[in-house]
CSV table of C-alpha atoms and ligand atoms in Angstrom, one decimal:
chain,number,residue,atom,x,y,z
R,1,UNK,CA,0.0,0.0,0.0
R,2,UNK,CA,3.0,2.2,0.3
R,3,UNK,CA,6.8,2.2,1.1
R,4,UNK,CA,6.3,1.9,4.9
R,5,UNK,CA,7.1,-1.3,6.6
R,6,UNK,CA,4.9,-3.2,8.9
R,7,UNK,CA,6.3,-1.7,12.1
R,8,UNK,CA,6.0,1.8,10.8
R,9,UNK,CA,2.4,1.3,9.8
R,10,UNK,CA,1.5,-0.1,13.2
R,11,UNK,CA,3.3,2.7,14.9
R,12,UNK,CA,1.2,5.3,13.0
R,13,UNK,CA,-1.9,3.4,13.9
R,14,UNK,CA,-0.9,3.3,17.6
R,15,UNK,CA,0.1,6.9,17.7
R,16,UNK,CA,-3.3,8.0,16.5
R,17,UNK,CA,-5.0,5.7,19.0
R,18,UNK,CA,-2.9,7.1,21.9
R,19,UNK,CA,-4.1,10.6,20.9
R,20,UNK,CA,-7.7,9.6,20.3
R,21,UNK,CA,-8.1,7.6,23.5
R,22,UNK,CA,-6.3,10.3,25.6
R,23,UNK,CA,-8.6,13.0,24.2
R,24,UNK,CA,-11.7,10.9,24.8
R,25,UNK,CA,-10.6,10.4,28.4
R,26,UNK,CA,-9.9,14.1,28.7
R,27,UNK,CA,-13.4,14.9,27.5
R,28,UNK,CA,-14.9,12.7,30.2
R,29,UNK,CA,-12.5,14.3,32.8
R,30,UNK,CA,-13.6,17.7,31.8
R,31,UNK,CA,-17.2,16.7,32.5
R,32,UNK,CA,-16.0,15.5,36.0
R,33,UNK,CA,-14.5,19.0,36.5
R,34,UNK,CA,-11.0,17.6,36.7
R,35,UNK,CA,-9.6,20.1,34.2
R,36,UNK,CA,-9.2,23.7,35.3
R,37,UNK,CA,-9.5,26.2,32.5
R,38,UNK,CA,-10.4,25.7,28.8
R,39,UNK,CA,-9.9,22.4,27.1
R,40,UNK,CA,-9.6,22.2,23.3
R,41,UNK,CA,-9.7,18.7,22.0
R,42,UNK,CA,-7.9,17.3,18.9
R,43,UNK,CA,-10.4,14.5,18.0
R,44,UNK,CA,-10.6,14.1,14.3
R,45,UNK,CA,-7.2,15.6,13.5
R,46,UNK,CA,-4.9,12.8,14.8
R,47,UNK,CA,-3.5,11.9,11.4
R,48,UNK,CA,-1.7,15.2,11.2
R,49,UNK,CA,0.3,15.0,14.4
R,50,UNK,CA,1.0,11.3,13.8
R,51,UNK,CA,2.1,11.7,10.2
R,52,UNK,CA,4.3,14.6,10.8
R,53,UNK,CA,6.0,13.7,14.1
R,54,UNK,CA,6.8,10.2,12.8
R,55,UNK,CA,9.7,11.9,11.0
R,56,UNK,CA,11.1,13.8,14.0
R,57,UNK,CA,14.1,13.1,16.1
R,58,UNK,CA,14.3,13.6,19.8
R,59,UNK,CA,16.4,16.7,19.2
R,60,UNK,CA,13.9,18.3,16.8
R,61,UNK,CA,11.3,20.7,18.2
R,62,UNK,CA,7.5,21.3,17.9
R,63,UNK,CA,5.7,24.5,18.6
R,64,UNK,CA,1.9,24.3,19.1
R,65,UNK,CA,-1.4,26.0,19.8
R,66,UNK,CA,-4.3,25.9,22.2
R,67,UNK,CA,-5.3,22.5,20.5
R,68,UNK,CA,-2.0,20.9,21.3
R,69,UNK,CA,-2.4,17.7,23.3
R,70,UNK,CA,-1.9,15.6,20.2
R,71,UNK,CA,1.2,17.3,19.2
R,72,UNK,CA,2.7,16.8,22.7
R,73,UNK,CA,1.9,13.1,22.7
R,74,UNK,CA,3.2,12.6,19.2
R,75,UNK,CA,6.5,14.4,20.0
R,76,UNK,CA,6.9,11.9,22.9
R,77,UNK,CA,5.5,13.4,26.1
R,78,UNK,CA,4.3,10.4,28.1
R,79,UNK,CA,0.5,10.2,28.6
R,80,UNK,CA,0.8,10.3,32.4
R,81,UNK,CA,2.7,13.6,32.2
R,82,UNK,CA,0.3,15.1,29.7
R,83,UNK,CA,-2.8,14.2,31.5
R,84,UNK,CA,-1.4,15.3,34.9
R,85,UNK,CA,-0.4,18.6,33.3
R,86,UNK,CA,-3.9,19.2,31.9
R,87,UNK,CA,-5.3,18.4,35.4
R,88,UNK,CA,-2.9,21.0,36.8
R,89,UNK,CA,-1.0,18.5,39.0
R,90,UNK,CA,2.6,18.7,40.3
R,91,UNK,CA,3.5,15.6,38.3
R,92,UNK,CA,2.6,17.2,34.9
R,93,UNK,CA,5.2,17.9,32.3
R,94,UNK,CA,5.2,21.6,33.3
R,95,UNK,CA,4.7,20.7,37.0
R,96,UNK,CA,1.1,21.9,36.8
R,97,UNK,CA,2.1,25.5,36.0
R,98,UNK,CA,0.9,25.4,32.3
R,99,UNK,CA,-2.2,23.3,32.0
R,100,UNK,CA,-3.8,22.4,28.7
R,101,UNK,CA,-3.0,25.7,26.9
R,102,UNK,CA,0.5,26.3,28.1
R,103,UNK,CA,2.1,22.9,28.4
R,104,UNK,CA,5.8,22.7,27.9
R,105,UNK,CA,8.2,19.7,27.8
R,106,UNK,CA,11.4,20.9,26.3
R,107,UNK,CA,13.2,17.7,27.3
R,108,UNK,CA,11.0,16.0,24.7
R,109,UNK,CA,11.3,18.8,22.2
R,110,UNK,CA,7.8,20.0,23.0
R,111,UNK,CA,8.3,23.7,23.1
R,112,UNK,CA,4.9,24.7,24.2
R,113,UNK,CA,1.2,25.1,23.4
R,114,UNK,CA,-0.2,28.6,23.6
R,115,UNK,CA,-3.5,30.3,24.2
R,116,UNK,CA,-2.4,33.2,22.0
R,117,UNK,CA,-3.2,32.4,18.4
R,118,UNK,CA,-0.4,33.0,16.0
R,119,UNK,CA,2.9,33.7,17.7
R,120,UNK,CA,4.0,30.1,17.8
R,121,UNK,CA,4.6,30.5,14.1
R,122,UNK,CA,7.2,33.1,14.8
R,123,UNK,CA,8.7,31.2,17.8
R,124,UNK,CA,9.1,28.1,15.7
R,125,UNK,CA,10.8,30.1,13.0
R,126,UNK,CA,13.2,31.5,15.7
R,127,UNK,CA,14.0,27.9,16.6
R,128,UNK,CA,14.8,27.2,13.0
R,129,UNK,CA,17.0,30.3,12.9
R,130,UNK,CA,19.0,29.1,15.9
R,131,UNK,CA,19.4,25.6,14.4
R,132,UNK,CA,20.8,27.2,11.2
R,133,UNK,CA,23.2,29.5,13.3
R,134,UNK,CA,24.4,26.4,15.2
R,135,UNK,CA,25.0,24.5,12.0
R,136,UNK,CA,22.9,21.6,13.0
R,137,UNK,CA,20.5,19.5,10.9
R,138,UNK,CA,17.7,19.9,13.5
R,139,UNK,CA,14.3,20.7,12.3
R,140,UNK,CA,11.5,22.9,13.8
R,141,UNK,CA,7.8,22.2,13.2
R,142,UNK,CA,5.0,24.6,13.8
R,143,UNK,CA,1.4,23.5,14.0
R,144,UNK,CA,-1.3,26.1,13.7
R,145,UNK,CA,-4.9,26.4,12.5
R,146,UNK,CA,-6.5,28.0,9.6
R,147,UNK,CA,-7.5,31.0,11.9
R,148,UNK,CA,-3.9,31.6,12.8
R,149,UNK,CA,-2.9,31.7,9.2
R,150,UNK,CA,-4.8,35.0,9.0
R,151,UNK,CA,-2.7,36.5,11.8
R,152,UNK,CA,0.2,38.8,10.9
R,153,UNK,CA,2.6,36.4,12.5
R,154,UNK,CA,2.1,34.0,9.7
R,155,UNK,CA,3.3,36.5,7.0
R,156,UNK,CA,6.3,37.6,9.1
R,157,UNK,CA,7.4,34.1,9.9
R,158,UNK,CA,7.0,32.6,6.4
R,159,UNK,CA,8.9,35.5,4.7
R,160,UNK,CA,11.8,35.3,7.1
R,161,UNK,CA,12.0,31.5,7.0
R,162,UNK,CA,12.1,31.7,3.1
R,163,UNK,CA,14.8,34.4,2.8
R,164,UNK,CA,17.0,32.7,5.3
R,165,UNK,CA,16.1,29.1,4.1
R,166,UNK,CA,15.4,28.0,7.6
R,167,UNK,CA,14.7,24.4,8.5
R,168,UNK,CA,11.0,24.8,9.4
R,169,UNK,CA,7.8,22.9,8.6
R,170,UNK,CA,4.7,25.1,8.7
R,171,UNK,CA,1.9,22.8,9.3
R,172,UNK,CA,-1.5,24.4,8.9
R,173,UNK,CA,-4.4,22.2,10.2
R,174,UNK,CA,-7.3,23.6,8.2
R,175,UNK,CA,-10.2,22.2,10.2
R,176,UNK,CA,-12.5,24.6,8.4
R,177,UNK,CA,-13.3,26.8,11.4
R,178,UNK,CA,-11.7,29.3,13.6
R,179,UNK,CA,-13.9,29.0,16.7
R,180,UNK,CA,-17.2,29.6,14.9
R,181,UNK,CA,-16.0,31.4,11.8
R,182,UNK,CA,-15.8,29.4,8.6
R,183,UNK,CA,-12.5,29.4,6.7
R,184,UNK,CA,-14.5,30.2,3.5
R,185,UNK,CA,-15.8,33.4,5.1
R,186,UNK,CA,-12.6,34.5,6.8
R,187,UNK,CA,-10.1,33.9,4.0
R,188,UNK,CA,-9.9,35.6,0.6
R,189,UNK,CA,-7.9,32.7,-0.8
R,190,UNK,CA,-9.5,29.2,-1.2
R,191,UNK,CA,-6.4,27.5,0.2
R,192,UNK,CA,-3.6,28.3,2.7
R,193,UNK,CA,-1.1,26.1,0.7
R,194,UNK,CA,-1.2,28.4,-2.4
R,195,UNK,CA,0.1,31.3,-0.3
R,196,UNK,CA,3.5,29.6,-0.2
R,197,UNK,CA,4.2,30.8,-3.6
R,198,UNK,CA,4.0,34.3,-2.5
R,199,UNK,CA,6.9,33.7,-0.1
R,200,UNK,CA,9.0,31.6,-2.5
R,201,UNK,CA,8.7,28.3,-0.7
R,202,UNK,CA,7.0,25.0,-1.7
R,203,UNK,CA,3.4,24.7,-0.5
R,204,UNK,CA,1.3,21.5,-0.6
R,205,UNK,CA,-2.2,20.7,0.3
R,206,UNK,CA,-3.0,17.2,1.5
R,207,UNK,CA,-5.9,15.2,2.9
R,208,UNK,CA,-5.2,15.7,6.7
R,209,UNK,CA,-7.4,12.7,7.5
R,210,UNK,CA,-5.1,10.4,5.5
R,211,UNK,CA,-2.2,9.6,7.7
R,212,UNK,CA,-0.2,8.2,4.8
R,213,UNK,CA,-0.7,11.4,2.8
R,214,UNK,CA,0.4,13.5,5.6
R,215,UNK,CA,3.4,11.2,6.3
R,216,UNK,CA,4.5,11.4,2.7
R,217,UNK,CA,4.3,15.2,2.5
R,218,UNK,CA,6.1,15.6,5.8
R,219,UNK,CA,8.8,13.2,4.7
R,220,UNK,CA,9.8,15.4,1.8
R,221,UNK,CA,9.6,18.6,3.8
R,222,UNK,CA,11.7,17.2,6.7
R,223,UNK,CA,14.3,16.0,4.3
R,224,UNK,CA,14.3,19.4,2.5
R,225,UNK,CA,14.7,21.1,5.9
R,226,UNK,CA,17.5,18.8,7.2
R,227,UNK,CA,19.5,19.2,4.0
R,228,UNK,CA,19.5,23.0,3.9
R,229,UNK,CA,16.7,23.3,1.3
R,230,UNK,CA,14.6,25.6,3.6
R,231,UNK,CA,11.0,25.7,4.8
R,232,UNK,CA,7.8,24.1,3.5
R,233,UNK,CA,4.2,25.0,4.1
R,234,UNK,CA,1.9,22.0,4.4
R,235,UNK,CA,-1.9,22.5,4.6
R,236,UNK,CA,-3.7,19.5,6.0
R,237,UNK,CA,-7.5,19.5,5.3
R,238,UNK,CA,-9.2,18.1,8.4
R,239,UNK,CA,-12.1,18.6,10.8
R,240,UNK,CA,-12.5,18.9,14.5
R,241,UNK,CA,-15.2,16.7,15.7
R,242,UNK,CA,-15.8,18.2,19.1
R,243,UNK,CA,-17.0,21.8,19.8
R,244,UNK,CA,-14.2,24.4,19.6
R,245,UNK,CA,-13.7,24.0,23.4
R,246,UNK,CA,-15.2,21.6,25.8
R,247,UNK,CA,-18.5,22.9,27.1
R,248,UNK,CA,-19.2,25.2,24.2
R,249,UNK,CA,-22.4,25.1,22.1
R,250,UNK,CA,-21.7,23.6,18.6
R,251,UNK,CA,-24.5,24.0,16.2
R,252,UNK,CA,-25.0,27.8,15.8
R,253,UNK,CA,-22.4,27.8,13.0
R,254,UNK,CA,-22.3,24.3,11.6
R,255,UNK,CA,-24.8,21.5,11.1
R,256,UNK,CA,-25.1,18.1,12.7
R,257,UNK,CA,-25.2,16.6,9.2
R,258,UNK,CA,-21.7,18.2,8.4
R,259,UNK,CA,-20.2,16.8,11.7
R,260,UNK,CA,-21.7,13.3,10.9
R,261,UNK,CA,-20.2,13.4,7.4
R,262,UNK,CA,-16.8,14.1,8.8
R,263,UNK,CA,-17.2,11.5,11.6
R,264,UNK,CA,-17.6,9.0,8.8
R,265,UNK,CA,-14.2,10.1,7.4
R,266,UNK,CA,-12.5,9.3,10.8
R,267,UNK,CA,-8.7,9.1,10.1
R,268,UNK,CA,-8.3,6.1,12.5
R,269,UNK,CA,-11.2,4.0,11.3
R,270,UNK,CA,-10.2,4.8,7.7
R,271,UNK,CA,-6.6,3.7,8.2
R,272,UNK,CA,-7.7,0.6,10.2
R,273,UNK,CA,-9.9,-0.4,7.3
R,274,UNK,CA,-7.1,0.1,4.8
R,275,UNK,CA,-4.6,-1.8,6.8
R,276,UNK,CA,-6.9,-4.7,7.0
R,277,UNK,CA,-8.0,-4.7,3.4
R,278,UNK,CA,-4.4,-4.4,2.1
R,279,UNK,CA,-3.0,-7.0,4.4
R,280,UNK,CA,-0.8,-4.4,6.1
R,281,UNK,CA,-2.1,-5.7,9.6
R,282,UNK,CA,-4.4,-8.3,11.0
R,283,UNK,CA,-7.4,-7.7,13.2
R,284,UNK,CA,-5.6,-9.3,16.1
R,285,UNK,CA,-2.6,-7.0,15.8
R,286,UNK,CA,-4.9,-3.9,15.8
R,287,UNK,CA,-7.1,-5.2,18.6
R,288,UNK,CA,-4.0,-5.8,20.7
R,289,UNK,CA,-2.8,-2.2,20.1
R,290,UNK,CA,-6.3,-0.9,21.0
R,291,UNK,CA,-6.2,-2.9,24.2
R,292,UNK,CA,-2.7,-1.8,25.1
R,293,UNK,CA,-3.5,1.8,24.5
R,294,UNK,CA,-6.6,1.6,26.6
R,295,UNK,CA,-4.6,0.4,29.5
R,296,UNK,CA,-2.0,3.1,29.0
R,297,UNK,CA,-4.6,5.8,29.0
R,298,UNK,CA,-6.5,4.4,32.0
R,299,UNK,CA,-3.3,4.3,33.9
R,300,UNK,CA,-2.5,7.9,32.9
R,301,UNK,CA,-5.8,9.2,34.2
R,302,UNK,CA,-5.6,7.3,37.4
R,303,UNK,CA,-2.0,8.5,37.9
R,304,UNK,CA,-3.0,12.1,37.3
R,305,UNK,CA,-6.0,12.0,39.5
R,306,UNK,CA,-4.0,10.6,42.3
R,307,UNK,CA,-1.3,13.1,41.9
R,308,UNK,CA,-0.8,16.1,44.3
R,309,UNK,CA,-1.5,19.7,43.5
R,310,UNK,CA,1.7,21.9,43.2
R,311,UNK,CA,2.7,23.2,46.6
R,312,UNK,CA,1.7,26.9,46.7
R,313,UNK,CA,5.0,27.7,48.4
R,314,UNK,CA,6.8,26.7,45.2
R,315,UNK,CA,4.7,29.0,42.9
R,316,UNK,CA,7.7,31.1,41.9
R,317,UNK,CA,9.9,28.1,41.1
R,318,UNK,CA,10.3,26.6,37.6
R,319,UNK,CA,8.9,29.7,36.0
R,320,UNK,CA,12.0,31.4,34.8
R,321,UNK,CA,15.1,29.8,33.5
R,322,UNK,CA,18.1,30.0,35.8
R,323,UNK,CA,20.7,32.6,34.7
N,1,LIG,C1,-4.3,36.5,19.2
N,1,LIG,C2,-5.6,35.8,19.5
N,1,LIG,N1,-6.7,36.2,18.8
N,1,LIG,C3,-7.9,35.6,19.2
N,1,LIG,C4,-7.9,34.6,20.1
N,1,LIG,C5,-9.3,33.9,20.4
N,1,LIG,N2,-9.3,32.7,19.8
N,1,LIG,C6,-9.0,31.5,20.5
N,1,LIG,S1,-9.0,30.1,19.6
N,1,LIG,C7,-9.4,31.0,18.2
N,1,LIG,C8,-9.6,30.3,16.9
N,1,LIG,C9,-8.4,29.7,16.3
N,1,LIG,O1,-8.7,29.0,15.2
N,1,LIG,P1,-7.6,28.2,14.4
N,1,LIG,O2,-6.3,28.9,14.4
N,1,LIG,O3,-8.2,27.8,13.1
N,1,LIG,O4,-7.4,26.9,15.3
N,1,LIG,P2,-8.5,25.8,15.8
N,1,LIG,O5,-9.2,26.3,17.0
N,1,LIG,O6,-9.5,25.7,14.7
N,1,LIG,O7,-7.7,24.6,16.0
N,1,LIG,C10,-9.5,32.4,18.5
N,1,LIG,C11,-9.8,33.4,17.5
N,1,LIG,C12,-6.7,34.3,20.7
N,1,LIG,N3,-6.7,33.3,21.6
N,1,LIG,N4,-5.6,34.9,20.4
């Protein structure tokens, strides 16, 4: 079905399941009031994080947005640390100081999610600049939404990355809405990818619900970045299945029928089906992954719930880097 070997195919499937099951557990946890603050889930978009991050090394970096749990998991943050952080606990990857929208785990190359839409595009470009100055072959990946693509940060970052040929992947997850505003209403251009030409860099649009399509596009872009060829803009067409943020109303701006149509294009169910029909994996192999991931996520939630809150006396610690 493609050039990936059996282990790589199963790894992609497993990565998407880890994200999906973790997000579903977080949706339930939000209903149990275990999550302080806003919680933006990534359900439906798993193929993007899995397909891109499969190419990254431990010393590559990822910059993300308010919808960043999937990016953190795909970059290697363990589910226990992720869930504990979203719960605000001392055992979280940022020791409970960041929560869902500001979680950082630089030891895994996860350089942060952010509640401010747009600036991560510039920060990720800055990381690419530092990698170039240090003469490394490390790569910086920025994930952002279609809404963020209309922020001035997008223009500044892509132009600079292009003129200096920085090793950056700009991955736009076009899930068709910025909160409740449709992309078709908010954007004068029908695609984000075609803007790449205006900056002098390659731009490609892929089916963001097809993990193999994302994987192939990211493969080429990562190789280009590592070998001095400069940045790439990848637009992944996808859809968020949950409301913009847990607890928000969902049907003032889109219809139930539209959501159902996209649910039927689930990236995980689709990949599962194609693995089975092509002989890429057996039902027993996939069922075993499903069960193993279920255990992993159940353990992560139990671990997080049993974890202590950060000690108020330590509030000023771990906030600024030591000089
Ligand atoms: C600078 C800035 N402007 C506005 C907001 C309010 N806001 C939060 S999420 C969001 C929509 C972002 O849409 P998009 O970038 O497409 O990401 P998605 O939520 O679809 O993943 C907006 C406008 C913000 N957080 N920061």
